[in-house]
């Protein structure tokens, strides 16, 4: 398998999106390459009570909760409309810049 990323000095910054227990995040934290090839610099969830938030807190990973439902409601948008979804993800992209992501991992997260 060809390695897609070869860090020169620093590990690749990964931001994890999850909706529940963040099982991929758990696996990353236990991986022998964690901290060498990559590190999780932040996480996003659309579920305030997602179990993965506790995993983030326990491991010093900042997590961001933003409710898609509330975003659509506050902006008078239809969540079934592709332009509404684009607007949500444009906002989310601005918010996760604080984590300096090189890549986003979807850990059970689906829109």
Short mmCIF file of N, CA, C and O in Angstrom, two decimals:
data_model
loop_
_atom_site.label_atom_id
_atom_site.label_comp_id
_atom_site.label_asym_id
_atom_site.label_seq_id
_atom_site.Cartn_x
_atom_site.Cartn_y
_atom_site.Cartn_z
N UNK A 1 0.84 -1.17 0.00
CA UNK A 1 0.00 0.00 0.00
C UNK A 1 0.89 1.24 0.00
O UNK A 1 1.83 1.33 0.77
N UNK A 2 0.58 2.19 -0.83
CA UNK A 2 1.36 3.41 -0.95
C UNK A 2 0.99 4.39 0.16
O UNK A 2 -0.18 4.66 0.42
N UNK A 3 2.00 4.93 0.83
CA UNK A 3 1.77 5.92 1.87
C UNK A 3 1.41 7.24 1.22
O UNK A 3 2.12 7.73 0.34
N UNK A 4 0.28 7.82 1.63
CA UNK A 4 -0.22 9.05 1.02
C UNK A 4 0.37 10.31 1.63
O UNK A 4 0.36 11.35 1.02
N UNK A 5 0.86 10.21 2.82
CA UNK A 5 1.36 11.39 3.51
C UNK A 5 2.68 11.05 4.17
O UNK A 5 2.80 10.05 4.86
N UNK A 6 3.67 11.86 3.94
CA UNK A 6 4.98 11.65 4.54
C UNK A 6 5.38 12.90 5.28
O UNK A 6 5.84 13.87 4.69
N UNK A 7 5.16 12.92 6.59
CA UNK A 7 5.49 14.14 7.35
C UNK A 7 6.99 14.38 7.40
O UNK A 7 7.77 13.46 7.58
N UNK A 8 7.37 15.63 7.19
CA UNK A 8 8.78 15.99 7.26
C UNK A 8 9.21 16.17 8.71
O UNK A 8 10.15 15.55 9.17
N UNK A 9 8.51 17.05 9.41
CA UNK A 9 8.90 17.35 10.79
C UNK A 9 7.77 17.10 11.77
O UNK A 9 7.99 16.69 12.89
N UNK A 10 6.56 17.39 11.35
CA UNK A 10 5.42 17.29 12.27
C UNK A 10 4.45 16.22 11.80
O UNK A 10 4.36 15.91 10.62
N UNK A 11 3.71 15.71 12.74
CA UNK A 11 2.67 14.74 12.43
C UNK A 11 1.52 15.43 11.71
O UNK A 11 1.29 16.63 11.89
N UNK A 12 0.81 14.68 10.89
CA UNK A 12 -0.35 15.19 10.18
C UNK A 12 -1.45 15.50 11.20
O UNK A 12 -1.69 14.73 12.14
N UNK A 13 -2.13 16.64 11.04
CA UNK A 13 -3.23 17.03 11.91
C UNK A 13 -4.53 16.43 11.40
O UNK A 13 -4.92 16.68 10.26
N UNK A 14 -5.19 15.66 12.25
CA UNK A 14 -6.45 15.01 11.90
C UNK A 14 -7.56 15.61 12.75
O UNK A 14 -7.40 15.78 13.96
N UNK A 15 -8.67 15.93 12.10
CA UNK A 15 -9.89 16.33 12.80
C UNK A 15 -10.90 15.21 12.58
O UNK A 15 -11.11 14.77 11.46
N UNK A 16 -11.50 14.75 13.67
CA UNK A 16 -12.43 13.63 13.61
C UNK A 16 -13.86 14.14 13.74
O UNK A 16 -14.17 14.89 14.66
N UNK A 17 -14.72 13.74 12.80
CA UNK A 17 -16.16 14.02 12.87
C UNK A 17 -16.83 12.74 13.36
O UNK A 17 -16.59 11.66 12.83
N UNK A 18 -17.68 12.88 14.39
CA UNK A 18 -18.39 11.71 14.91
C UNK A 18 -19.78 12.10 15.37
O UNK A 18 -20.07 13.26 15.61
N UNK A 19 -20.64 11.08 15.51
CA UNK A 19 -21.99 11.30 16.01
C UNK A 19 -22.28 10.50 17.27
O UNK A 19 -23.25 10.77 17.95
N UNK A 20 -21.44 9.51 17.55
CA UNK A 20 -21.68 8.65 18.71
C UNK A 20 -20.43 8.45 19.53
O UNK A 20 -19.87 9.39 20.09
N UNK A 21 -19.97 7.21 19.56
CA UNK A 21 -18.85 6.84 20.42
C UNK A 21 -17.47 7.11 19.87
O UNK A 21 -16.48 6.91 20.56
N UNK A 22 -17.36 7.55 18.63
CA UNK A 22 -16.06 7.88 18.01
C UNK A 22 -15.11 6.70 18.03
O UNK A 22 -13.96 6.79 18.45
N UNK A 23 -15.58 5.55 17.53
CA UNK A 23 -14.77 4.33 17.56
C UNK A 23 -13.47 4.48 16.76
O UNK A 23 -12.44 3.92 17.15
N UNK A 24 -13.48 5.22 15.68
CA UNK A 24 -12.25 5.42 14.91
C UNK A 24 -11.25 6.25 15.72
O UNK A 24 -10.04 6.00 15.66
N UNK A 25 -11.74 7.20 16.48
CA UNK A 25 -10.87 7.99 17.34
C UNK A 25 -10.22 7.09 18.39
O UNK A 25 -9.02 7.19 18.66
N UNK A 26 -11.00 6.18 18.98
CA UNK A 26 -10.45 5.24 19.96
C UNK A 26 -9.31 4.44 19.34
O UNK A 26 -8.25 4.26 19.95
N UNK A 27 -9.55 3.96 18.12
CA UNK A 27 -8.53 3.17 17.44
C UNK A 27 -7.28 4.00 17.15
O UNK A 27 -6.15 3.52 17.31
N UNK A 28 -7.46 5.23 16.74
CA UNK A 28 -6.32 6.10 16.46
C UNK A 28 -5.47 6.32 17.70
O UNK A 28 -4.24 6.28 17.64
N UNK A 29 -6.13 6.57 18.82
CA UNK A 29 -5.41 6.85 20.06
C UNK A 29 -4.56 5.66 20.52
O UNK A 29 -3.54 5.85 21.17
N UNK A 30 -4.97 4.46 20.14
CA UNK A 30 -4.22 3.27 20.50
C UNK A 30 -3.23 2.81 19.44
O UNK A 30 -2.49 1.84 19.66
N UNK A 31 -3.18 3.50 18.33
CA UNK A 31 -2.31 3.12 17.22
C UNK A 31 -0.86 3.49 17.51
O UNK A 31 -0.57 4.58 18.02
N UNK A 32 0.07 2.61 17.18
CA UNK A 32 1.49 2.88 17.42
C UNK A 32 2.03 4.08 16.64
O UNK A 32 3.05 4.65 17.00
N UNK A 33 1.34 4.47 15.57
CA UNK A 33 1.77 5.64 14.78
C UNK A 33 1.20 6.95 15.28
O UNK A 33 1.56 8.01 14.75
N UNK A 34 0.30 6.87 16.27
CA UNK A 34 -0.31 8.10 16.80
C UNK A 34 0.78 8.96 17.44
O UNK A 34 1.58 8.49 18.24
N UNK A 35 0.80 10.21 17.05
CA UNK A 35 1.81 11.13 17.55
C UNK A 35 3.07 11.16 16.71
O UNK A 35 3.86 12.08 16.82
N UNK A 36 3.26 10.15 15.89
CA UNK A 36 4.42 10.09 15.00
C UNK A 36 4.00 10.55 13.60
O UNK A 36 4.54 11.50 13.06
N UNK A 37 3.05 9.81 13.01
CA UNK A 37 2.58 10.16 11.67
C UNK A 37 1.39 11.11 11.69
O UNK A 37 1.19 11.88 10.77
N UNK A 38 0.60 11.02 12.74
CA UNK A 38 -0.60 11.87 12.84
C UNK A 38 -0.98 12.08 14.30
O UNK A 38 -0.62 11.29 15.16
N UNK A 39 -1.70 13.17 14.52
CA UNK A 39 -2.28 13.48 15.82
C UNK A 39 -3.67 14.06 15.60
O UNK A 39 -3.89 14.76 14.62
N UNK A 40 -4.56 13.79 16.51
CA UNK A 40 -5.90 14.38 16.44
C UNK A 40 -5.83 15.74 17.13
O UNK A 40 -5.53 15.82 18.32
N UNK A 41 -6.09 16.78 16.35
CA UNK A 41 -5.99 18.15 16.88
C UNK A 41 -7.34 18.72 17.25
O UNK A 41 -7.40 19.79 17.85
N UNK A 42 -8.42 18.03 16.89
CA UNK A 42 -9.76 18.51 17.23
C UNK A 42 -10.80 17.53 16.73
O UNK A 42 -10.51 16.59 15.99
N UNK A 43 -12.02 17.77 17.16
CA UNK A 43 -13.13 16.90 16.77
C UNK A 43 -14.41 17.73 16.66
O UNK A 43 -14.55 18.77 17.30
N UNK A 44 -15.32 17.23 15.85
CA UNK A 44 -16.63 17.87 15.68
C UNK A 44 -17.71 16.81 15.83
O UNK A 44 -17.56 15.68 15.35
N UNK A 45 -18.79 17.19 16.49
CA UNK A 45 -19.98 16.35 16.55
C UNK A 45 -21.22 17.22 16.43
O UNK A 45 -21.22 18.39 16.82
N UNK A 46 -22.27 16.61 15.90
CA UNK A 46 -23.56 17.30 15.81
C UNK A 46 -24.52 16.82 16.89
O UNK A 46 -25.67 17.20 16.91
N UNK A 47 -24.00 15.99 17.79
CA UNK A 47 -24.81 15.45 18.90
C UNK A 47 -24.19 15.90 20.22
O UNK A 47 -23.09 15.48 20.58
N UNK A 48 -24.93 16.73 20.95
CA UNK A 48 -24.40 17.29 22.19
C UNK A 48 -24.03 16.22 23.21
O UNK A 48 -23.06 16.36 23.96
N UNK A 49 -24.79 15.11 23.23
CA UNK A 49 -24.56 14.06 24.22
C UNK A 49 -23.77 12.87 23.67
O UNK A 49 -23.76 11.79 24.26
N UNK A 50 -23.08 13.04 22.55
CA UNK A 50 -22.29 11.96 21.96
C UNK A 50 -21.22 11.48 22.93
O UNK A 50 -20.53 12.28 23.56
N UNK A 51 -21.08 10.16 23.05
CA UNK A 51 -20.10 9.58 23.96
C UNK A 51 -18.68 9.96 23.59
O UNK A 51 -17.81 10.04 24.46
N UNK A 52 -18.43 10.19 22.33
CA UNK A 52 -17.10 10.55 21.88
C UNK A 52 -16.59 11.85 22.48
O UNK A 52 -15.37 12.07 22.57
N UNK A 53 -17.48 12.70 22.94
CA UNK A 53 -17.05 13.96 23.57
C UNK A 53 -16.28 13.68 24.86
O UNK A 53 -15.30 14.35 25.16
N UNK A 54 -16.70 12.67 25.59
CA UNK A 54 -15.99 12.29 26.82
C UNK A 54 -14.60 11.75 26.46
O UNK A 54 -13.61 12.07 27.13
N UNK A 55 -14.53 10.96 25.41
CA UNK A 55 -13.24 10.44 24.95
C UNK A 55 -12.30 11.60 24.60
O UNK A 55 -11.12 11.58 24.95
N UNK A 56 -12.84 12.61 23.95
CA UNK A 56 -12.03 13.80 23.62
C UNK A 56 -11.53 14.48 24.88
O UNK A 56 -10.33 14.76 25.02
N UNK A 57 -12.44 14.74 25.81
CA UNK A 57 -12.06 15.41 27.06
C UNK A 57 -11.00 14.61 27.82
O UNK A 57 -10.02 15.16 28.33
N UNK A 58 -11.19 13.29 27.89
CA UNK A 58 -10.26 12.43 28.62
C UNK A 58 -8.86 12.41 28.00
O UNK A 58 -7.89 12.06 28.67
N UNK A 59 -8.77 12.78 26.73
CA UNK A 59 -7.50 12.74 26.02
C UNK A 59 -6.99 14.11 25.61
O UNK A 59 -6.06 14.22 24.81
N UNK A 60 -7.60 15.16 26.16
CA UNK A 60 -7.14 16.51 25.90
C UNK A 60 -7.35 16.98 24.46
O UNK A 60 -6.60 17.84 23.98
N UNK A 61 -8.35 16.43 23.81
CA UNK A 61 -8.66 16.81 22.42
C UNK A 61 -9.84 17.77 22.43
O UNK A 61 -10.92 17.41 22.91
N UNK A 62 -9.67 18.98 21.93
CA UNK A 62 -10.80 19.91 21.91
C UNK A 62 -11.89 19.43 20.96
O UNK A 62 -11.60 18.94 19.87
N UNK A 63 -13.13 19.52 21.43
CA UNK A 63 -14.24 19.11 20.57
C UNK A 63 -15.20 20.27 20.39
O UNK A 63 -15.34 21.13 21.24
N UNK A 64 -15.83 20.26 19.24
CA UNK A 64 -16.73 21.32 18.84
C UNK A 64 -18.11 20.71 18.60
O UNK A 64 -18.24 19.74 17.84
N UNK A 65 -19.11 21.23 19.28
CA UNK A 65 -20.50 20.80 19.04
C UNK A 65 -21.25 21.93 18.37
O UNK A 65 -21.29 23.05 18.88
N UNK A 66 -21.82 21.63 17.21
CA UNK A 66 -22.71 22.56 16.53
C UNK A 66 -23.88 21.74 16.00
O UNK A 66 -23.68 20.79 15.22
N UNK A 67 -25.07 22.08 16.41
CA UNK A 67 -26.26 21.37 15.97
C UNK A 67 -26.65 21.81 14.56
O UNK A 67 -26.89 22.99 14.32
N UNK A 68 -26.69 20.84 13.66
CA UNK A 68 -27.13 21.16 12.29
C UNK A 68 -28.58 21.64 12.32
O UNK A 68 -28.94 22.61 11.65
N UNK A 69 -29.39 20.96 13.11
CA UNK A 69 -30.81 21.31 13.20
C UNK A 69 -30.98 22.76 13.64
O UNK A 69 -31.75 23.52 13.04
N UNK A 70 -30.25 23.16 14.67
CA UNK A 70 -30.33 24.55 15.15
C UNK A 70 -29.82 25.53 14.10
O UNK A 70 -30.39 26.61 13.92
N UNK A 71 -28.74 25.18 13.42
CA UNK A 71 -28.19 26.06 12.38
C UNK A 71 -29.23 26.32 11.30
O UNK A 71 -29.48 27.46 10.91
N UNK A 72 -29.84 25.25 10.81
CA UNK A 72 -30.85 25.41 9.76
C UNK A 72 -32.03 26.25 10.24
O UNK A 72 -32.51 27.12 9.54
N UNK A 73 -32.47 25.97 11.46
CA UNK A 73 -33.60 26.70 12.03
C UNK A 73 -33.27 28.19 12.21
O UNK A 73 -34.06 29.06 11.84
N UNK A 74 -32.12 28.48 12.77
CA UNK A 74 -31.72 29.87 13.04
C UNK A 74 -31.54 30.69 11.77
O UNK A 74 -31.70 31.90 11.78
N UNK A 75 -31.20 30.02 10.68
CA UNK A 75 -30.97 30.72 9.42
C UNK A 75 -32.12 30.56 8.43
O UNK A 75 -32.00 30.99 7.28
N UNK A 76 -33.23 29.96 8.88
CA UNK A 76 -34.40 29.78 8.02
C UNK A 76 -34.11 28.92 6.80
O UNK A 76 -34.62 29.19 5.71
N UNK A 77 -33.30 27.87 6.98
CA UNK A 77 -32.89 27.03 5.86
C UNK A 77 -33.57 25.67 5.91
O UNK A 77 -33.93 25.17 6.97
N UNK A 78 -33.72 25.07 4.74
CA UNK A 78 -34.30 23.73 4.61
C UNK A 78 -33.16 22.72 4.57
O UNK A 78 -32.35 22.74 3.63
N UNK A 79 -33.06 21.81 5.54
CA UNK A 79 -31.95 20.86 5.57
C UNK A 79 -31.93 19.89 4.38
O UNK A 79 -30.92 19.26 4.12
N UNK A 80 -33.03 19.78 3.66
CA UNK A 80 -33.07 18.90 2.50
C UNK A 80 -32.55 19.59 1.24
O UNK A 80 -32.32 18.94 0.23
N UNK A 81 -32.35 20.88 1.33
CA UNK A 81 -31.88 21.67 0.20
C UNK A 81 -30.35 21.64 0.15
O UNK A 81 -29.69 21.92 1.16
N UNK A 82 -29.78 21.32 -1.00
CA UNK A 82 -28.33 21.20 -1.12
C UNK A 82 -27.62 22.52 -0.85
O UNK A 82 -26.52 22.54 -0.29
N UNK A 83 -28.22 23.64 -1.20
CA UNK A 83 -27.60 24.93 -0.93
C UNK A 83 -27.55 25.19 0.59
O UNK A 83 -26.58 25.74 1.09
N UNK A 84 -28.58 24.77 1.30
CA UNK A 84 -28.59 24.91 2.76
C UNK A 84 -27.46 24.09 3.37
O UNK A 84 -26.75 24.56 4.27
N UNK A 85 -27.28 22.88 2.88
CA UNK A 85 -26.20 22.02 3.38
C UNK A 85 -24.85 22.64 3.08
O UNK A 85 -23.94 22.60 3.90
N UNK A 86 -24.70 23.20 1.88
CA UNK A 86 -23.45 23.86 1.52
C UNK A 86 -23.14 24.98 2.50
O UNK A 86 -22.01 25.11 2.97
N UNK A 87 -24.16 25.76 2.83
CA UNK A 87 -23.96 26.87 3.77
C UNK A 87 -23.52 26.36 5.14
O UNK A 87 -22.65 26.95 5.79
N UNK A 88 -24.13 25.26 5.58
CA UNK A 88 -23.74 24.69 6.87
C UNK A 88 -22.27 24.27 6.84
O UNK A 88 -21.50 24.61 7.74
N UNK A 89 -21.88 23.53 5.82
CA UNK A 89 -20.50 23.02 5.77
C UNK A 89 -19.47 24.11 5.50
O UNK A 89 -18.32 23.99 5.92
N UNK A 90 -19.86 25.18 4.85
CA UNK A 90 -18.95 26.32 4.72
C UNK A 90 -18.69 26.94 6.09
O UNK A 90 -17.55 27.28 6.42
N UNK A 91 -19.75 27.07 6.88
CA UNK A 91 -19.60 27.60 8.24
C UNK A 91 -18.74 26.65 9.07
O UNK A 91 -17.82 27.07 9.78
N UNK A 92 -18.99 25.35 8.97
CA UNK A 92 -18.24 24.37 9.74
C UNK A 92 -16.76 24.38 9.34
O UNK A 92 -15.88 24.28 10.20
N UNK A 93 -16.48 24.52 8.06
CA UNK A 93 -15.09 24.59 7.60
C UNK A 93 -14.37 25.77 8.24
O UNK A 93 -13.21 25.65 8.64
N UNK A 94 -15.06 26.90 8.35
CA UNK A 94 -14.45 28.06 9.01
C UNK A 94 -14.17 27.76 10.48
O UNK A 94 -13.14 28.14 11.03
N UNK A 95 -15.10 27.09 11.14
CA UNK A 95 -14.97 26.79 12.56
C UNK A 95 -13.83 25.81 12.86
O UNK A 95 -13.13 25.96 13.85
N UNK A 96 -13.65 24.80 12.00
CA UNK A 96 -12.62 23.80 12.30
C UNK A 96 -11.22 24.25 11.89
O UNK A 96 -10.24 23.57 12.22
N UNK A 97 -11.11 25.40 11.23
CA UNK A 97 -9.78 25.92 10.89
C UNK A 97 -8.91 26.07 12.12
O UNK A 97 -7.69 25.96 12.05
N UNK A 98 -9.54 26.32 13.28
CA UNK A 98 -8.79 26.48 14.52
C UNK A 98 -7.97 25.23 14.87
O UNK A 98 -6.99 25.30 15.60
N UNK A 99 -8.36 24.07 14.33
CA UNK A 99 -7.67 22.81 14.59
C UNK A 99 -6.57 22.52 13.56
O UNK A 99 -5.93 21.49 13.64
N UNK A 100 -6.41 23.39 12.58
CA UNK A 100 -5.39 23.25 11.53
C UNK A 100 -5.41 21.86 10.88
O UNK A 100 -4.38 21.17 10.82
N UNK A 101 -6.54 21.42 10.35
CA UNK A 101 -6.63 20.06 9.82
C UNK A 101 -5.86 19.88 8.50
O UNK A 101 -5.88 20.73 7.63
N UNK A 102 -5.18 18.74 8.41
CA UNK A 102 -4.63 18.28 7.14
C UNK A 102 -5.62 17.31 6.49
O UNK A 102 -5.66 17.19 5.27
N UNK A 103 -6.35 16.63 7.34
CA UNK A 103 -7.33 15.64 6.86
C UNK A 103 -8.46 15.54 7.88
O UNK A 103 -8.27 15.82 9.07
N UNK A 104 -9.65 15.16 7.39
CA UNK A 104 -10.81 14.94 8.25
C UNK A 104 -11.14 13.45 8.21
O UNK A 104 -11.24 12.86 7.14
N UNK A 105 -11.32 12.88 9.38
CA UNK A 105 -11.71 11.46 9.51
C UNK A 105 -13.19 11.43 9.90
O UNK A 105 -13.59 12.04 10.88
N UNK A 106 -13.98 10.67 9.13
CA UNK A 106 -15.40 10.51 9.45
C UNK A 106 -15.55 9.22 10.26
O UNK A 106 -15.43 8.12 9.71
N UNK A 107 -15.80 9.35 11.53
CA UNK A 107 -15.93 8.22 12.43
C UNK A 107 -17.41 7.95 12.70
O UNK A 107 -17.93 8.33 13.74
N UNK A 108 -18.06 7.35 11.74
CA UNK A 108 -19.50 7.09 11.87
C UNK A 108 -20.37 8.29 11.61
O UNK A 108 -21.58 8.23 11.74
N UNK A 109 -19.76 9.41 11.26
CA UNK A 109 -20.51 10.63 11.00
C UNK A 109 -21.11 10.57 9.60
O UNK A 109 -20.40 10.27 8.64
N UNK A 110 -22.40 10.82 9.53
CA UNK A 110 -23.08 10.89 8.23
C UNK A 110 -24.02 12.06 8.22
O UNK A 110 -24.61 12.41 9.24
N UNK A 111 -24.15 12.69 7.08
CA UNK A 111 -25.07 13.81 6.97
C UNK A 111 -26.30 13.33 6.26
O UNK A 111 -26.32 12.79 5.25
#
